[in-house]
């Protein structure tokens, strides 16, 4: 990315934004990309911050018949492992006064290099709900530690 930014500058075309996939389960950008973007003054807009809906309350307790996991060939064990973690993460979200999706969005936006997050809303109510994540963006050290313990457990 640093090299791409350099080449673009030489060509007179600044790199304004990078759009990586990023969420609680897909964190590869934390292995140096965010630092490079910050150093280079490039914005970052993540996509799939809700991991195709898994990081919402939709899958807690049961998988709905109309869910993406039933429409696509997802590995059931992998999805079940994520859902198990989401159920635990949801307790933290509730203690923060948020639902799971709101906390997941706030979590992606906690990095100063993260400019925005793209959501794939299919209903206006999902957008209205997502915007409420902005009401509680800060995380305590205890909350971040508890989230890490769940994600790494």
XYZ file of N, CA and C in Angstrom:
459
model
N 0.834 -1.190 0.000
C 0.000 0.000 0.000
C 0.874 1.248 0.000
N 1.932 1.220 0.792
C 2.827 2.376 0.831
C 3.419 2.631 -0.560
N 3.816 1.562 -1.247
C 4.380 1.673 -2.592
C 3.336 2.175 -3.581
N 2.120 1.691 -3.464
C 1.045 2.141 -4.352
C 0.785 3.638 -4.161
N 0.791 4.091 -2.921
C 0.588 5.511 -2.632
C 1.708 6.335 -3.264
N 2.947 5.850 -3.143
C 4.097 6.553 -3.725
C 3.973 6.659 -5.241
N 3.629 5.549 -5.879
C 3.477 5.540 -7.342
C 2.373 6.493 -7.782
N 1.241 6.445 -7.086
C 0.132 7.335 -7.433
C 0.535 8.807 -7.291
N 1.269 9.133 -6.224
C 1.734 10.516 -6.049
C 2.628 10.932 -7.201
N 3.531 10.044 -7.604
C 4.430 10.343 -8.732
C 3.646 10.604 -10.015
N 2.524 9.915 -10.160
C 1.687 10.086 -11.348
C 0.729 11.273 -11.226
N 0.750 11.926 -10.064
C -0.113 13.085 -9.873
C -1.540 12.742 -9.483
N -1.737 11.512 -9.052
C -3.063 11.053 -8.634
C -2.983 10.594 -7.177
N -3.391 11.424 -6.241
C -3.280 11.019 -4.837
C -4.231 9.869 -4.502
N -3.770 9.014 -3.628
C -4.630 7.936 -3.110
C -5.429 8.528 -1.956
N -6.713 8.598 -2.116
C -7.551 9.240 -1.114
C -8.155 8.269 -0.112
N -8.449 7.048 -0.573
C -9.175 6.115 0.288
C -8.788 4.686 -0.038
N -8.761 3.870 0.996
C -8.552 2.429 0.848
C -9.814 1.777 1.393
N -10.277 0.710 0.758
C -11.523 0.080 1.174
C -11.308 -1.407 1.452
N -10.784 -1.735 2.628
C -10.588 -3.140 2.978
C -11.787 -3.729 3.723
N -11.865 -5.036 3.710
C -12.838 -5.743 4.551
C -12.290 -5.700 5.972
N -13.147 -5.363 6.939
C -12.696 -5.277 8.331
C -13.882 -5.417 9.262
N -13.740 -6.303 10.230
C -14.734 -6.462 11.282
C -14.088 -7.230 12.429
N -14.837 -7.504 13.458
C -14.292 -8.172 14.637
C -13.670 -9.535 14.316
N -14.141 -10.182 13.281
C -13.621 -11.494 12.924
C -12.582 -11.446 11.810
N -12.458 -10.345 11.131
C -11.533 -10.204 9.999
C -10.692 -8.950 10.233
N -9.546 -9.143 10.880
C -8.785 -8.020 11.432
C -7.421 -7.817 10.770
N -7.243 -8.298 9.570
C -5.932 -8.242 8.928
C -5.402 -6.819 8.783
N -6.262 -5.823 8.712
C -5.809 -4.438 8.533
C -5.003 -3.939 9.728
N -5.165 -4.608 10.879
C -4.446 -4.219 12.087
C -2.975 -4.640 12.036
N -2.600 -5.428 11.050
C -1.219 -5.906 10.914
C -0.374 -4.954 10.069
N -0.615 -3.661 10.207
C 0.224 -2.672 9.554
C -0.483 -1.768 8.571
N -1.590 -2.213 7.975
C -2.254 -1.384 6.975
C -2.756 -0.070 7.567
N -3.420 -0.123 8.718
C -3.941 1.104 9.311
C -2.819 2.097 9.598
N -1.697 1.594 10.063
C -0.546 2.466 10.337
C -0.048 3.137 9.054
N 0.058 2.369 7.976
C 0.491 2.924 6.690
C -0.491 3.995 6.221
N -1.774 3.718 6.321
C -2.776 4.683 5.887
C -2.679 5.970 6.701
N -2.479 5.829 8.006
C -2.317 7.002 8.854
C -1.081 7.802 8.479
N 0.025 7.105 8.274
C 1.280 7.769 7.886
C 1.139 8.510 6.561
N 0.411 7.922 5.627
C 0.301 8.470 4.279
C -0.865 9.444 4.111
N -1.691 9.590 5.153
C -2.837 10.487 5.058
C -3.935 9.971 4.144
N -4.053 8.654 4.066
C -5.071 8.021 3.227
C -6.227 7.579 4.121
N -7.434 7.877 3.726
C -8.607 7.466 4.482
C -8.868 5.975 4.340
N -9.664 5.446 5.240
C -9.997 4.019 5.219
C -11.492 3.860 5.470
N -12.167 3.230 4.528
C -13.592 2.932 4.677
C -13.747 1.414 4.590
N -14.028 0.798 5.728
C -14.120 -0.669 5.714
C -15.471 -1.119 5.162
N -15.446 -2.304 4.548
C -16.707 -2.926 4.148
C -16.879 -4.202 4.951
N -18.095 -4.651 5.040
C -18.502 -5.819 5.817
C -18.186 -5.684 7.313
N -18.444 -4.504 7.911
C -18.163 -4.351 9.338
C -19.065 -5.212 10.215
N -20.158 -5.716 9.645
C -21.067 -6.590 10.406
C -20.917 -8.048 9.989
N -19.868 -8.357 9.237
C -19.582 -9.715 8.776
C -20.824 -10.378 8.174
N -21.361 -9.714 7.186
C -22.552 -10.189 6.466
C -23.726 -10.483 7.399
N -23.855 -9.672 8.434
C -24.984 -9.789 9.349
C -24.730 -10.638 10.578
N -23.615 -11.350 10.627
C -23.352 -12.198 11.793
C -23.157 -11.348 13.047
N -22.569 -10.168 12.903
C -22.325 -9.298 14.049
C -23.530 -8.400 14.339
N -24.703 -8.997 14.273
C -25.958 -8.326 14.634
C -26.695 -9.255 15.593
N -27.862 -8.859 16.012
C -28.665 -9.717 16.886
C -29.463 -10.765 16.111
N -29.399 -10.720 14.785
C -30.227 -11.589 13.942
C -30.005 -13.076 14.201
N -28.769 -13.469 14.503
C -28.450 -14.889 14.627
C -28.378 -15.371 16.072
N -28.624 -14.490 17.013
C -28.558 -14.893 18.412
C -29.755 -15.775 18.736
N -29.481 -16.944 19.236
C -30.535 -17.888 19.615
C -30.908 -18.867 18.529
N -31.089 -18.381 17.298
C -31.488 -19.260 16.202
C -31.100 -18.629 14.872
N -30.918 -19.448 13.868
C -30.612 -18.948 12.533
C -31.917 -18.892 11.751
N -32.358 -17.698 11.373
C -33.623 -17.572 10.632
C -33.566 -18.308 9.289
N -34.717 -18.802 8.842
C -34.794 -19.524 7.573
C -34.353 -18.681 6.390
N -34.583 -17.366 6.454
C -34.234 -16.489 5.332
C -32.828 -15.887 5.459
N -31.999 -16.452 6.347
C -30.682 -15.873 6.584
C -29.702 -16.178 5.459
N -28.647 -15.369 5.406
C -27.596 -15.580 4.415
C -26.921 -16.931 4.604
N -26.817 -17.379 5.840
C -26.146 -18.657 6.066
C -26.930 -19.814 5.460
N -28.230 -19.663 5.314
C -29.030 -20.703 4.671
C -29.052 -20.543 3.157
N -28.828 -19.310 2.667
C -28.829 -19.059 1.233
C -27.477 -19.358 0.590
N -26.414 -19.328 1.379
C -25.070 -19.519 0.866
C -24.447 -20.763 1.481
N -23.375 -21.197 0.915
C -22.683 -22.405 1.376
C -21.664 -22.047 2.455
N -22.145 -21.578 3.616
C -21.256 -21.260 4.711
C -20.968 -22.531 5.486
N -19.758 -22.645 5.985
C -19.387 -23.770 6.828
C -20.119 -23.643 8.162
N -20.994 -24.587 8.464
C -21.817 -24.481 9.666
C -21.001 -24.356 10.941
N -19.907 -25.102 11.058
C -19.089 -25.055 12.268
C -18.460 -23.667 12.438
N -17.994 -23.099 11.345
C -17.388 -21.766 11.391
C -18.430 -20.729 11.798
N -19.604 -20.795 11.197
C -20.669 -19.849 11.514
C -21.118 -20.032 12.962
N -21.269 -21.259 13.402
C -21.693 -21.521 14.774
C -20.674 -20.997 15.783
N -19.384 -21.112 15.477
C -18.343 -20.580 16.351
C -18.473 -19.057 16.463
N -18.697 -18.406 15.336
C -18.869 -16.955 15.354
C -20.123 -16.568 16.140
N -21.210 -17.275 15.908
C -22.466 -16.953 16.594
C -22.311 -17.131 18.099
N -21.581 -18.153 18.508
C -21.317 -18.370 19.929
C -20.574 -17.168 20.526
N -19.632 -16.638 19.780
C -18.897 -15.465 20.251
C -19.790 -14.226 20.252
N -20.632 -14.092 19.252
C -21.539 -12.946 19.184
C -22.491 -12.952 20.380
N -22.948 -14.112 20.791
C -23.831 -14.187 21.957
C -23.134 -13.639 23.195
N -21.839 -13.922 23.339
C -21.068 -13.392 24.472
C -20.800 -11.896 24.298
N -20.456 -11.497 23.084
C -20.210 -10.079 22.810
C -21.462 -9.243 23.045
N -22.612 -9.823 22.790
C -23.877 -9.104 22.952
C -24.085 -8.641 24.390
N -23.585 -9.394 25.345
C -23.700 -8.978 26.747
C -22.935 -7.678 26.979
N -21.783 -7.539 26.346
C -21.009 -6.300 26.452
C -21.770 -5.167 25.775
N -22.334 -5.451 24.601
C -23.105 -4.434 23.880
C -24.267 -3.936 24.735
N -24.991 -4.860 25.346
C -26.136 -4.478 26.177
C -25.694 -3.614 27.351
N -24.564 -3.972 27.966
C -24.052 -3.174 29.086
C -23.655 -1.771 28.633
N -23.307 -1.623 27.360
C -22.964 -0.315 26.790
C -24.206 0.460 26.343
N -25.375 -0.178 26.413
C -26.607 0.461 25.951
C -26.758 0.396 24.441
N -26.118 -0.603 23.818
C -26.168 -0.765 22.367
C -26.663 -2.165 22.019
N -27.099 -2.323 20.776
C -27.330 -3.676 20.293
C -26.023 -4.155 19.668
N -25.979 -5.392 19.259
C -24.741 -5.979 18.758
C -24.211 -5.249 17.532
N -25.085 -4.916 16.587
C -24.649 -4.228 15.369
C -24.047 -2.871 15.700
N -24.668 -2.140 16.605
C -24.149 -0.824 16.973
C -22.767 -0.935 17.596
N -22.581 -1.922 18.477
C -21.262 -2.080 19.086
C -20.230 -2.511 18.045
N -20.600 -3.405 17.143
C -19.660 -3.862 16.117
C -19.227 -2.696 15.223
N -20.157 -1.819 14.878
C -19.816 -0.642 14.071
C -18.920 0.315 14.852
N -19.272 0.567 16.106
C -18.437 1.445 16.938
C -17.038 0.861 17.087
N -16.948 -0.453 17.213
C -15.649 -1.117 17.367
C -14.785 -0.887 16.128
N -15.370 -0.992 14.933
C -14.563 -0.763 13.724
C -14.129 0.690 13.639
N -14.936 1.602 14.129
C -14.625 3.024 14.043
C -13.708 3.507 15.168
N -13.313 2.631 16.077
C -12.476 3.037 17.206
C -11.071 3.428 16.774
N -10.632 2.937 15.635
C -9.308 3.267 15.126
C -9.342 4.651 14.485
N -8.417 5.532 14.842
C -8.446 6.887 14.267
C -8.249 6.896 12.752
N -7.627 5.861 12.200
C -7.410 5.792 10.758
C -8.668 5.384 9.986
N -9.658 4.882 10.689
C -10.881 4.409 10.044
C -11.804 5.598 9.793
N -11.979 5.947 8.536
C -12.762 7.114 8.149
C -14.259 6.850 8.265
N -14.675 5.656 7.839
C -16.093 5.324 7.831
C -16.235 3.811 7.687
N -17.462 3.350 7.776
C -17.766 1.932 7.596
C -18.976 1.808 6.672
N -18.871 0.940 5.692
C -19.974 0.701 4.755
C -20.857 -0.414 5.296
N -22.134 -0.141 5.365
C -23.068 -1.182 5.792
C -23.932 -1.571 4.598
N -24.388 -2.777 4.607
C -25.253 -3.259 3.534
C -26.683 -3.324 4.013
N -27.290 -2.182 4.195
C -28.649 -2.135 4.713
C -29.657 -2.486 3.624
N -30.668 -3.237 3.994
C -31.747 -3.566 3.057
C -33.053 -2.877 3.455
N -33.042 -2.205 4.620
C -34.233 -1.501 5.102
C -33.805 -0.168 5.715
N -34.623 0.851 5.586
C -34.292 2.138 6.217
C -34.048 2.004 7.724
N -34.779 1.119 8.379
C -34.618 0.958 9.829
C -33.209 0.479 10.187
N -32.569 -0.267 9.287
C -31.198 -0.720 9.553
C -30.224 0.452 9.524
N -30.458 1.402 8.645
C -29.615 2.595 8.590
C -29.830 3.438 9.848
N -31.080 3.625 10.227
C -31.380 4.395 11.430
C -30.740 3.750 12.656
N -30.786 2.424 12.729
C -30.189 1.694 13.839
C -28.667 1.850 13.822
N -28.060 1.745 12.657
C -26.606 1.831 12.537
C -26.088 3.206 12.960
N -26.812 4.245 12.606
C -26.388 5.606 12.951
C -26.318 5.781 14.471
N -27.130 5.057 15.202
C -27.117 5.142 16.668
C -25.797 4.660 17.258
N -24.999 3.933 16.484
C -23.677 3.517 16.959
C -22.823 4.730 17.287
N -23.076 5.834 16.606
C -22.296 7.055 16.813
C -22.527 7.676 18.186
N -23.606 7.274 18.861
C -23.897 7.812 20.187
C -22.915 7.316 21.242
N -22.315 6.140 21.024
C -21.393 5.553 21.996
C -20.220 4.938 21.247
N -19.256 5.767 20.889
C -18.094 5.290 20.131
C -16.923 4.882 21.023
N -16.812 5.477 22.202
C -15.671 5.193 23.067
C -15.824 3.850 23.766
N -14.694 3.170 23.929
C -14.629 1.907 24.646
C -13.685 2.066 25.824
N -14.057 1.495 26.945
C -13.141 1.477 28.087
C -12.093 0.382 27.845
N -10.996 0.470 28.559
C -9.973 -0.569 28.456
C -10.545 -1.928 28.868
N -11.431 -1.922 29.854
C -12.042 -3.161 30.322
C -12.925 -3.782 29.237
N -13.690 -2.936 28.553
C -14.534 -3.440 27.467
C -13.682 -4.034 26.343
N -12.629 -3.321 25.958
C -11.763 -3.827 24.885
C -11.095 -5.129 25.292
N -10.676 -5.239 26.538
C -10.060 -6.487 27.025
C -11.067 -7.635 26.988
N -12.282 -7.358 27.421
C -13.326 -8.397 27.428
C -13.657 -8.829 26.006
N -13.719 -7.882 25.071
C -13.983 -8.206 23.670
C -12.859 -9.067 23.116
N -11.618 -8.677 23.377
C -10.462 -9.453 22.914
C -10.501 -10.885 23.450
N -10.833 -11.018 24.722
C -10.887 -12.349 25.348
C -11.915 -13.234 24.625
N -13.046 -12.671 24.277
C -14.082 -13.431 23.575
C -13.619 -13.768 22.165
N -13.094 -12.795 21.465
C -12.686 -13.021 20.067
C -11.539 -14.019 19.963
N -10.657 -14.022 20.946
C -9.497 -14.915 20.912
C -9.743 -16.237 21.627
N -10.928 -16.367 22.233
C -11.239 -17.580 23.007
C -11.760 -18.714 22.171
